[in-house]
XYZ file of N, CA, C and O in Angstrom:
660
model
N -11.638 -64.573 3.786
C -10.695 -63.468 3.891
C -11.185 -62.247 3.103
O -11.150 -61.142 3.609
N -11.630 -62.493 1.862
C -12.090 -61.396 1.014
C -13.350 -60.762 1.588
O -13.518 -59.544 1.530
N -14.243 -61.588 2.161
C -15.474 -61.068 2.751
C -15.152 -60.176 3.945
O -15.741 -59.108 4.121
N -14.197 -60.604 4.763
C -13.793 -59.818 5.928
C -13.181 -58.496 5.492
O -13.398 -57.453 6.124
N -12.423 -58.503 4.408
C -11.793 -57.297 3.886
C -12.849 -56.321 3.370
O -12.782 -55.116 3.634
N -13.853 -56.838 2.677
C -14.942 -56.007 2.162
C -15.756 -55.435 3.331
O -16.124 -54.262 3.330
N -16.015 -56.270 4.347
C -16.768 -55.806 5.514
C -16.003 -54.719 6.255
O -16.594 -53.711 6.685
N -14.690 -54.897 6.398
C -13.866 -53.882 7.075
C -13.857 -52.578 6.284
O -13.969 -51.485 6.853
N -13.744 -52.684 4.973
C -13.765 -51.488 4.116
C -15.103 -50.794 4.186
O -15.169 -49.561 4.248
N -16.183 -51.570 4.175
C -17.527 -50.995 4.278
C -17.736 -50.303 5.607
O -18.308 -49.215 5.675
N -17.265 -50.921 6.679
C -17.385 -50.324 8.013
C -16.596 -49.022 8.088
O -17.079 -48.019 8.625
N -15.390 -49.031 7.535
C -14.560 -47.822 7.538
C -15.257 -46.701 6.767
O -15.294 -45.555 7.219
N -15.836 -47.037 5.627
C -16.525 -46.034 4.809
C -17.724 -45.445 5.557
O -17.899 -44.229 5.616
N -18.551 -46.307 6.134
C -19.756 -45.862 6.836
C -19.405 -45.011 8.051
O -20.010 -43.959 8.283
N -18.422 -45.414 8.824
C -18.048 -44.648 10.019
C -17.395 -43.316 9.652
O -17.551 -42.330 10.353
N -16.676 -43.285 8.506
C -16.079 -42.028 8.042
C -17.183 -41.063 7.627
O -17.167 -39.888 7.989
N -18.168 -41.555 6.863
C -19.280 -40.710 6.422
C -20.120 -40.234 7.606
O -20.692 -39.152 7.560
N -20.175 -41.026 8.666
C -20.914 -40.645 9.876
C -20.095 -39.710 10.767
O -20.549 -39.308 11.832
N -18.903 -39.375 10.311
C -17.989 -38.453 11.000
C -17.565 -38.960 12.371
O -17.312 -38.181 13.289
N -17.472 -40.288 12.509
C -16.981 -40.862 13.758
C -15.463 -40.776 13.844
O -14.897 -40.882 14.917
N -14.810 -40.597 12.711
C -13.358 -40.395 12.664
C -13.063 -39.576 11.400
O -13.905 -39.432 10.536
N -11.893 -38.996 11.321
C -11.512 -38.239 10.132
C -12.006 -36.806 10.108
O -11.965 -36.155 9.077
N -12.462 -36.296 11.227
C -12.901 -34.908 11.292
C -14.368 -34.728 10.958
O -15.109 -35.691 10.767
N -14.772 -33.476 10.894
C -16.163 -33.103 10.623
C -16.217 -32.341 9.301
O -15.355 -31.524 9.004
N -17.258 -32.598 8.520
C -17.461 -31.883 7.263
C -18.199 -30.576 7.541
O -19.153 -30.556 8.319
N -17.748 -29.495 6.914
C -18.414 -28.207 7.077
C -19.788 -28.264 6.411
O -19.919 -28.739 5.283
N -20.829 -27.794 7.097
C -22.190 -27.849 6.557
C -22.333 -27.069 5.255
O -21.701 -26.037 5.059
N -23.194 -27.574 4.391
C -23.508 -26.933 3.124
C -24.716 -26.018 3.328
O -25.753 -26.472 3.823
N -24.626 -24.739 2.957
C -25.752 -23.828 3.184
C -27.015 -24.230 2.429
O -28.122 -24.006 2.908
N -26.878 -24.851 1.261
C -28.064 -25.250 0.491
C -28.866 -26.306 1.241
O -30.092 -26.244 1.294
N -28.178 -27.266 1.845
C -28.903 -28.303 2.581
C -29.510 -27.725 3.852
O -30.593 -28.115 4.259
N -28.822 -26.768 4.460
C -29.356 -26.130 5.659
C -30.608 -25.317 5.317
O -31.584 -25.323 6.061
N -30.604 -24.645 4.162
C -31.758 -23.852 3.734
C -32.942 -24.758 3.446
O -34.077 -24.443 3.813
N -32.693 -25.909 2.810
C -33.800 -26.813 2.503
C -34.355 -27.442 3.780
O -35.556 -27.648 3.904
N -33.494 -27.729 4.758
C -33.954 -28.257 6.044
C -34.805 -27.221 6.764
O -35.849 -27.539 7.322
N -34.360 -25.967 6.756
C -35.110 -24.894 7.426
C -36.454 -24.703 6.751
O -37.473 -24.522 7.416
N -36.479 -24.761 5.413
C -37.742 -24.613 4.686
C -38.695 -25.756 4.983
O -39.884 -25.553 5.155
N -38.156 -26.974 5.068
C -38.997 -28.137 5.355
C -39.513 -28.087 6.790
O -40.636 -28.479 7.072
N -38.704 -27.553 7.703
C -39.085 -27.510 9.116
C -40.232 -26.537 9.366
O -41.122 -26.813 10.158
N -40.208 -25.389 8.661
C -41.276 -24.420 8.920
C -42.353 -24.420 7.832
O -43.263 -23.609 7.853
N -42.237 -25.338 6.873
C -43.250 -25.468 5.829
C -43.204 -24.389 4.775
O -44.097 -24.253 3.964
N -42.139 -23.590 4.756
C -42.018 -22.501 3.794
C -40.956 -22.837 2.762
O -40.074 -23.646 2.986
N -41.047 -22.169 1.643
C -40.028 -22.291 0.601
C -38.791 -21.543 1.072
O -38.890 -20.423 1.569
N -37.592 -22.143 0.951
C -36.383 -21.439 1.367
C -36.217 -20.143 0.585
O -36.545 -20.092 -0.597
N -35.720 -19.103 1.240
C -35.509 -17.817 0.587
C -34.459 -17.913 -0.496
O -33.570 -18.737 -0.449
N -34.592 -17.081 -1.508
C -33.619 -17.053 -2.598
C -33.123 -15.631 -2.759
O -33.858 -14.679 -2.614
N -31.857 -15.522 -3.021
C -31.254 -14.219 -3.264
C -30.312 -14.420 -4.437
O -29.345 -15.174 -4.334
N -30.597 -13.809 -5.555
C -29.815 -13.944 -6.778
C -29.555 -15.408 -7.130
O -28.447 -15.786 -7.482
N -30.585 -16.237 -7.001
C -30.472 -17.634 -7.395
C -29.800 -18.537 -6.379
O -29.615 -19.714 -6.627
N -29.411 -18.009 -5.230
C -28.751 -18.806 -4.198
C -29.653 -18.908 -2.983
O -30.465 -18.035 -2.716
N -29.491 -20.004 -2.251
C -30.239 -20.170 -1.011
C -29.752 -19.133 -0.004
O -28.563 -18.896 0.112
N -30.686 -18.495 0.701
C -30.325 -17.513 1.716
C -30.315 -18.219 3.063
O -31.324 -18.742 3.513
N -29.157 -18.235 3.681
C -29.000 -18.825 5.010
C -28.295 -17.782 5.857
O -27.364 -17.121 5.407
N -28.735 -17.625 7.084
C -28.091 -16.639 7.950
C -26.777 -17.187 8.489
O -26.598 -18.398 8.634
N -25.873 -16.275 8.765
C -24.587 -16.660 9.354
C -24.815 -17.272 10.734
O -24.103 -18.198 11.132
N -25.829 -16.802 11.447
C -26.132 -17.354 12.767
C -26.570 -18.810 12.663
O -26.209 -19.636 13.493
N -27.363 -19.138 11.625
C -27.793 -20.523 11.429
C -26.598 -21.425 11.133
O -26.514 -22.544 11.635
N -25.654 -20.924 10.342
C -24.457 -21.717 10.033
C -23.600 -21.891 11.288
O -23.032 -22.960 11.513
N -23.521 -20.871 12.115
C -22.763 -20.962 13.368
C -23.384 -22.015 14.280
O -22.673 -22.828 14.879
N -24.720 -22.014 14.373
C -25.403 -23.034 15.185
C -25.131 -24.440 14.646
O -24.902 -25.377 15.414
N -25.149 -24.596 13.315
C -24.899 -25.904 12.703
C -23.478 -26.378 12.996
O -23.252 -27.569 13.255
N -22.525 -25.462 12.973
C -21.130 -25.829 13.283
C -21.000 -26.261 14.741
O -20.344 -27.270 15.042
N -21.608 -25.507 15.627
C -21.529 -25.841 17.053
C -22.226 -27.164 17.356
O -21.780 -27.914 18.220
N -23.295 -27.474 16.632
C -23.991 -28.755 16.809
C -23.087 -29.929 16.419
O -23.247 -31.032 16.937
N -22.132 -29.666 15.533
C -21.177 -30.703 15.124
C -19.972 -30.770 16.062
O -19.067 -31.559 15.837
N -19.938 -29.911 17.063
C -18.818 -29.907 17.991
C -17.657 -29.038 17.550
O -16.544 -29.162 18.062
N -17.908 -28.146 16.588
C -16.866 -27.240 16.112
C -17.066 -25.860 16.730
O -18.181 -25.477 17.067
N -15.990 -25.123 16.867
C -16.067 -23.747 17.360
C -16.245 -22.842 16.146
O -15.725 -23.129 15.073
N -16.976 -21.760 16.325
C -17.226 -20.833 15.220
C -16.869 -19.416 15.626
O -17.091 -18.998 16.756
N -16.273 -18.714 14.690
C -15.931 -17.305 14.838
C -16.541 -16.595 13.639
O -16.483 -17.108 12.525
N -17.130 -15.433 13.845
C -17.789 -14.710 12.761
C -17.029 -13.440 12.419
O -16.618 -12.705 13.316
N -16.831 -13.208 11.117
C -16.265 -11.951 10.635
C -17.267 -11.337 9.671
O -17.885 -12.039 8.879
N -17.466 -10.045 9.784
C -18.408 -9.334 8.912
C -17.658 -8.744 7.734
O -16.577 -8.198 7.895
N -18.271 -8.862 6.544
C -17.682 -8.331 5.313
C -18.758 -7.603 4.522
O -19.903 -8.029 4.508
N -18.365 -6.521 3.864
C -19.300 -5.833 2.988
C -19.561 -6.705 1.765
O -18.651 -7.332 1.229
N -20.819 -6.743 1.339
C -21.183 -7.501 0.143
C -22.512 -6.991 -0.374
O -23.196 -6.216 0.294
N -22.902 -7.457 -1.525
C -24.190 -7.101 -2.090
C -25.321 -7.943 -1.530
O -26.479 -7.736 -1.875
N -25.003 -8.888 -0.674
C -26.010 -9.770 -0.080
C -26.665 -9.089 1.120
O -26.121 -8.166 1.719
N -27.815 -9.589 1.497
C -28.578 -9.069 2.630
C -27.743 -9.132 3.915
O -27.057 -10.126 4.157
N -27.768 -8.082 4.757
C -27.010 -8.125 6.012
C -27.403 -9.345 6.852
O -28.578 -9.669 6.968
N -26.400 -10.013 7.410
C -26.628 -11.203 8.232
C -26.559 -12.496 7.450
O -26.539 -13.571 8.035
N -26.516 -12.410 6.112
C -26.450 -13.607 5.271
C -25.092 -14.286 5.390
O -24.073 -13.634 5.571
N -25.115 -15.592 5.235
C -23.888 -16.390 5.230
C -23.219 -16.222 3.867
O -23.840 -16.453 2.833
N -21.940 -15.804 3.864
C -21.192 -15.616 2.624
C -20.294 -16.808 2.304
O -19.918 -17.015 1.163
N -19.934 -17.561 3.315
C -19.030 -18.695 3.118
C -18.128 -18.846 4.324
O -18.268 -18.140 5.328
N -17.211 -19.788 4.203
C -16.219 -20.001 5.251
C -14.916 -19.361 4.806
O -14.597 -19.362 3.623
N -14.160 -18.841 5.739
C -12.866 -18.252 5.399
C -11.842 -19.378 5.277
O -11.604 -20.117 6.225
N -11.273 -19.528 4.083
C -10.223 -20.517 3.860
C -10.710 -21.937 3.669
O -9.903 -22.864 3.653
N -12.001 -22.148 3.521
C -12.536 -23.503 3.327
C -13.866 -23.416 2.589
O -14.502 -22.377 2.549
N -14.272 -24.542 2.025
C -15.546 -24.625 1.313
C -16.463 -25.603 2.031
O -15.993 -26.443 2.815
N -17.745 -25.518 1.744
C -18.707 -26.462 2.316
C -18.281 -27.878 1.943
O -17.827 -28.123 0.830
N -18.378 -28.784 2.896
C -17.990 -30.171 2.661
C -16.545 -30.477 3.028
O -16.168 -31.639 3.166
N -15.723 -29.445 3.195
C -14.332 -29.640 3.590
C -14.299 -30.236 4.989
O -15.064 -29.835 5.859
N -13.408 -31.186 5.212
C -13.283 -31.795 6.540
C -12.255 -31.029 7.362
O -11.198 -30.674 6.870
N -12.635 -30.783 8.621
C -11.733 -30.122 9.566
C -11.642 -30.989 10.812
O -12.519 -31.799 11.092
N -10.580 -30.800 11.569
C -10.379 -31.577 12.795
C -11.477 -31.295 13.812
O -11.977 -30.177 13.906
N -11.799 -32.298 14.594
C -12.763 -32.119 15.684
C -12.289 -31.007 16.606
O -11.109 -30.931 16.926
N -13.198 -30.136 17.025
C -12.862 -29.054 17.942
C -12.209 -27.859 17.276
O -11.856 -26.896 17.949
N -12.042 -27.881 15.947
C -11.423 -26.755 15.239
C -12.297 -25.517 15.315
O -13.506 -25.608 15.507
N -11.665 -24.350 15.118
C -12.404 -23.102 15.027
C -12.562 -22.767 13.551
O -11.582 -22.691 12.818
N -13.805 -22.578 13.132
C -14.120 -22.271 11.738
C -14.591 -20.822 11.681
O -15.407 -20.394 12.492
N -14.072 -20.064 10.717
C -14.467 -18.667 10.564
C -15.611 -18.573 9.564
O -15.492 -18.989 8.413
N -16.734 -18.028 10.035
C -17.937 -17.834 9.227
C -17.924 -16.400 8.727
O -17.788 -15.462 9.509
N -18.083 -16.221 7.404
C -18.135 -14.892 6.814
C -19.600 -14.445 6.733
O -20.413 -15.084 6.108
N -19.913 -13.333 7.411
C -21.272 -12.795 7.467
C -21.347 -11.495 6.692
O -20.467 -10.643 6.804
N -22.423 -11.316 5.926
C -22.601 -10.094 5.157
C -22.944 -8.924 6.077
O -23.810 -9.030 6.936
N -22.255 -7.812 5.859
C -22.568 -6.566 6.551
C -23.397 -5.670 5.637
O -23.646 -4.509 5.955
N -23.812 -6.210 4.483
C -24.544 -5.420 3.502
C -23.573 -4.643 2.625
O -22.354 -4.799 2.740
N -24.080 -3.798 1.738
C -23.211 -3.029 0.850
C -22.379 -2.013 1.617
O -22.827 -1.454 2.608
N -21.152 -1.778 1.165
C -20.278 -0.795 1.793
C -18.918 -0.796 1.133
O -18.647 -1.577 0.234
N -18.069 0.078 1.585
C -16.727 0.211 1.031
C -15.752 -0.561 1.924
O -15.550 -0.190 3.075
N -15.146 -1.634 1.415
C -14.196 -2.406 2.212
C -12.996 -1.559 2.642
O -12.580 -0.637 1.929
N -12.434 -1.884 3.801
C -11.317 -1.119 4.365
C -10.070 -1.137 3.490
O -9.313 -0.189 3.469
N -9.836 -2.233 2.777
C -8.604 -2.366 1.998
C -8.738 -1.817 0.577
O -8.003 -2.197 -0.320
N -9.639 -0.861 0.362
C -9.896 -0.313 -0.971
C -8.801 0.643 -1.425
O -8.423 0.651 -2.591
N -8.263 1.454 -0.523
C -7.238 2.435 -0.888
C -5.991 1.702 -1.380
O -5.513 0.756 -0.759
N -5.491 2.151 -2.550
C -4.299 1.555 -3.141
C -4.609 0.510 -4.201
O -3.723 0.092 -4.935
N -5.859 0.103 -4.302
C -6.237 -0.874 -5.331
C -6.512 -0.146 -6.650
O -6.858 1.039 -6.648
N -6.372 -0.850 -7.770
C -6.707 -0.230 -9.059
C -8.169 0.207 -9.085
O -9.060 -0.548 -8.678
N -8.422 1.416 -9.560
C -9.772 1.981 -9.552
C -10.756 1.103 -10.318
O -11.887 0.918 -9.878
N -10.344 0.541 -11.457
C -11.257 -0.287 -12.256
C -11.719 -1.514 -11.475
O -12.887 -1.897 -11.542
N -10.825 -2.118 -10.707
C -11.186 -3.301 -9.920
C -12.172 -2.933 -8.810
O -13.119 -3.664 -8.542
N -11.949 -1.799 -8.180
C -12.814 -1.344 -7.093
C -14.205 -1.030 -7.618
O -15.204 -1.366 -6.991
N -14.286 -0.412 -8.796
C -15.581 -0.077 -9.387
C -16.380 -1.358 -9.622
O -17.578 -1.412 -9.344
N -15.732 -2.414 -10.120
C -16.423 -3.689 -10.339
C -16.931 -4.265 -9.019
O -18.070 -4.711 -8.930
N -16.080 -4.258 -8.005
C -16.456 -4.805 -6.702
C -17.630 -4.040 -6.110
O -18.617 -4.634 -5.668
N -17.544 -2.728 -6.097
C -18.603 -1.905 -5.518
C -19.871 -1.949 -6.366
O -20.975 -1.941 -5.832
N -19.710 -2.034 -7.679
C -20.867 -2.129 -8.569
C -21.657 -3.398 -8.320
O -22.888 -3.397 -8.361
N -20.952 -4.504 -8.048
C -21.627 -5.767 -7.739
C -22.449 -5.661 -6.461
O -23.404 -6.406 -6.269
N -22.069 -4.755 -5.563
C -22.794 -4.560 -4.309
C -23.910 -3.537 -4.441
O -24.680 -3.336 -3.509
N -23.962 -2.852 -5.561
C -24.972 -1.813 -5.724
C -24.564 -0.496 -5.090
O -25.394 0.375 -4.867
N -23.277 -0.342 -4.793
C -22.773 0.898 -4.185
C -22.449 1.874 -5.313
O -21.685 1.545 -6.222
N -23.025 3.084 -5.291
C -22.710 4.053 -6.343
C -21.269 4.536 -6.222
O -20.750 4.711 -5.119
N -20.637 4.746 -7.362
C -19.234 5.170 -7.389
C -19.138 6.482 -8.156
O -19.696 6.615 -9.240
N -18.435 7.430 -7.588
C -18.167 8.713 -8.235
C -16.655 8.896 -8.276
O -15.970 8.716 -7.278
N -16.150 9.254 -9.470
C -14.725 9.492 -9.634
C -14.404 10.960 -9.447
O -15.131 11.828 -9.902
N -13.321 11.225 -8.794
C -12.764 12.565 -8.713
C -11.253 12.403 -8.827
O -10.654 11.581 -8.130
N -10.648 13.151 -9.716
C -9.206 13.096 -9.842
C -8.612 13.992 -8.762
O -9.043 15.130 -8.590
N -7.678 13.444 -7.998
C -7.056 14.214 -6.926
C -5.553 14.253 -7.131
O -4.967 13.358 -7.734
N -4.951 15.300 -6.607
C -3.504 15.437 -6.682
C -2.928 14.864 -5.390
O -3.390 15.189 -4.297
N -1.946 13.997 -5.516
C -1.275 13.438 -4.345
C 0.190 13.846 -4.403
O 0.724 14.142 -5.467
N 0.830 13.845 -3.265
C 2.226 14.273 -3.226
C 3.109 13.268 -3.955
O 2.751 12.091 -4.129
N 4.274 13.723 -4.371
C 5.206 12.882 -5.113
C 5.700 11.679 -4.332
O 6.063 10.659 -4.910
N 5.713 11.778 -2.999
C 6.198 10.654 -2.187
C 5.059 9.750 -1.703
O 5.255 8.906 -0.839
N 3.881 9.917 -2.293
C 2.731 9.103 -1.905
C 2.919 7.650 -2.363
O 3.551 7.382 -3.387
N 2.373 6.734 -1.611
C 2.430 5.318 -1.978
C 1.362 4.971 -3.011
O 1.415 3.924 -3.628
N 0.388 5.870 -3.194
C -0.694 5.641 -4.150
C -0.235 6.106 -5.527
O 0.206 7.231 -5.700
N -0.345 5.225 -6.501
C 0.074 5.521 -7.864
C -1.120 5.991 -8.694
O -2.277 5.810 -8.308
N -0.822 6.546 -9.867
C -1.884 6.977 -10.774
C -2.750 5.777 -11.144
O -2.250 4.695 -11.421
N -4.083 5.986 -11.110
C -5.017 4.916 -11.449
C -5.463 4.091 -10.252
O -6.308 3.219 -10.377
N -4.876 4.374 -9.088
C -5.266 3.665 -7.874
C -6.173 4.551 -7.029
O -6.155 5.771 -7.150
N -6.956 3.904 -6.172
C -7.843 4.640 -5.273
C -6.998 5.302 -4.190
O -6.187 4.641 -3.537
N -7.170 6.625 -4.032
C -6.411 7.367 -3.030
C -7.233 7.596 -1.765
O -6.702 7.581 -0.661
N -8.549 7.799 -1.921
C -9.418 8.117 -0.800
C -10.794 7.518 -1.069
O -11.252 7.505 -2.212
N -11.453 7.044 -0.014
C -12.849 6.625 -0.138
C -13.663 7.357 0.910
O -13.194 7.586 2.014
N -14.850 7.724 0.539
C -15.768 8.376 1.463
C -17.109 7.667 1.354
O -17.625 7.467 0.267
N -17.648 7.268 2.475
C -18.966 6.645 2.496
C -19.946 7.630 3.087
O -19.693 8.216 4.129
N -21.044 7.810 2.422
C -22.067 8.721 2.904
C -23.349 7.955 3.148
O -23.735 7.109 2.351
N -24.022 8.275 4.223
C -25.330 7.714 4.497
C -26.344 8.650 3.859
O -26.300 9.854 4.041
N -27.251 8.080 3.098
C -28.257 8.883 2.412
C -29.430 9.113 3.366
O -30.009 8.183 3.883
N -29.746 10.378 3.607
C -30.877 10.737 4.446
C -32.034 11.141 3.549
O -31.879 11.926 2.634
N -33.186 10.596 3.812
C -34.386 10.945 3.040
C -35.232 11.859 3.915
O -35.599 11.514 5.021
N -35.521 13.037 3.402
C -36.316 14.013 4.135
C -37.751 13.947 3.673
O -38.046 13.817 2.484
N -38.664 14.021 4.611
C -40.095 14.029 4.277
C -40.431 15.320 3.565
O -39.902 16.381 3.883
N -41.301 15.224 2.573
C -41.680 16.437 1.832
C -42.688 17.231 2.581
O -43.507 16.801 3.290
């Protein structure tokens, strides 16, 4: 009886780890980067101490597991096209078979849309981490404005043009 119970428990454990039941585990970008490096004989790319994996590679890995993938682009200090993470989940999290997983892809440095109305100090930290230069200008807003003192009222993004000498 005890042997049968141990065998049943072992079978349940092995089949769960093989993702035959209980959903699918979201791929880990570090393991995907090491697999890609081993496949092409190159050292996996590194960006600020983290493995660089493209959002497209993560989308392919999700689809190979039978999951649907949706991509959203976000401004970040990471290289454009890099995988930033999953929206609302972490690597290794189990999701139902056939679920749609949202992949966060880097759009490179930029000013996020939801910046207006946030505390200026918080925005400076966020943009500074991306390498985006920040310039302060004090502006007058109307008394009925929803923006309070110390909050970002306006953002302007400029593309830097380099002229040949």
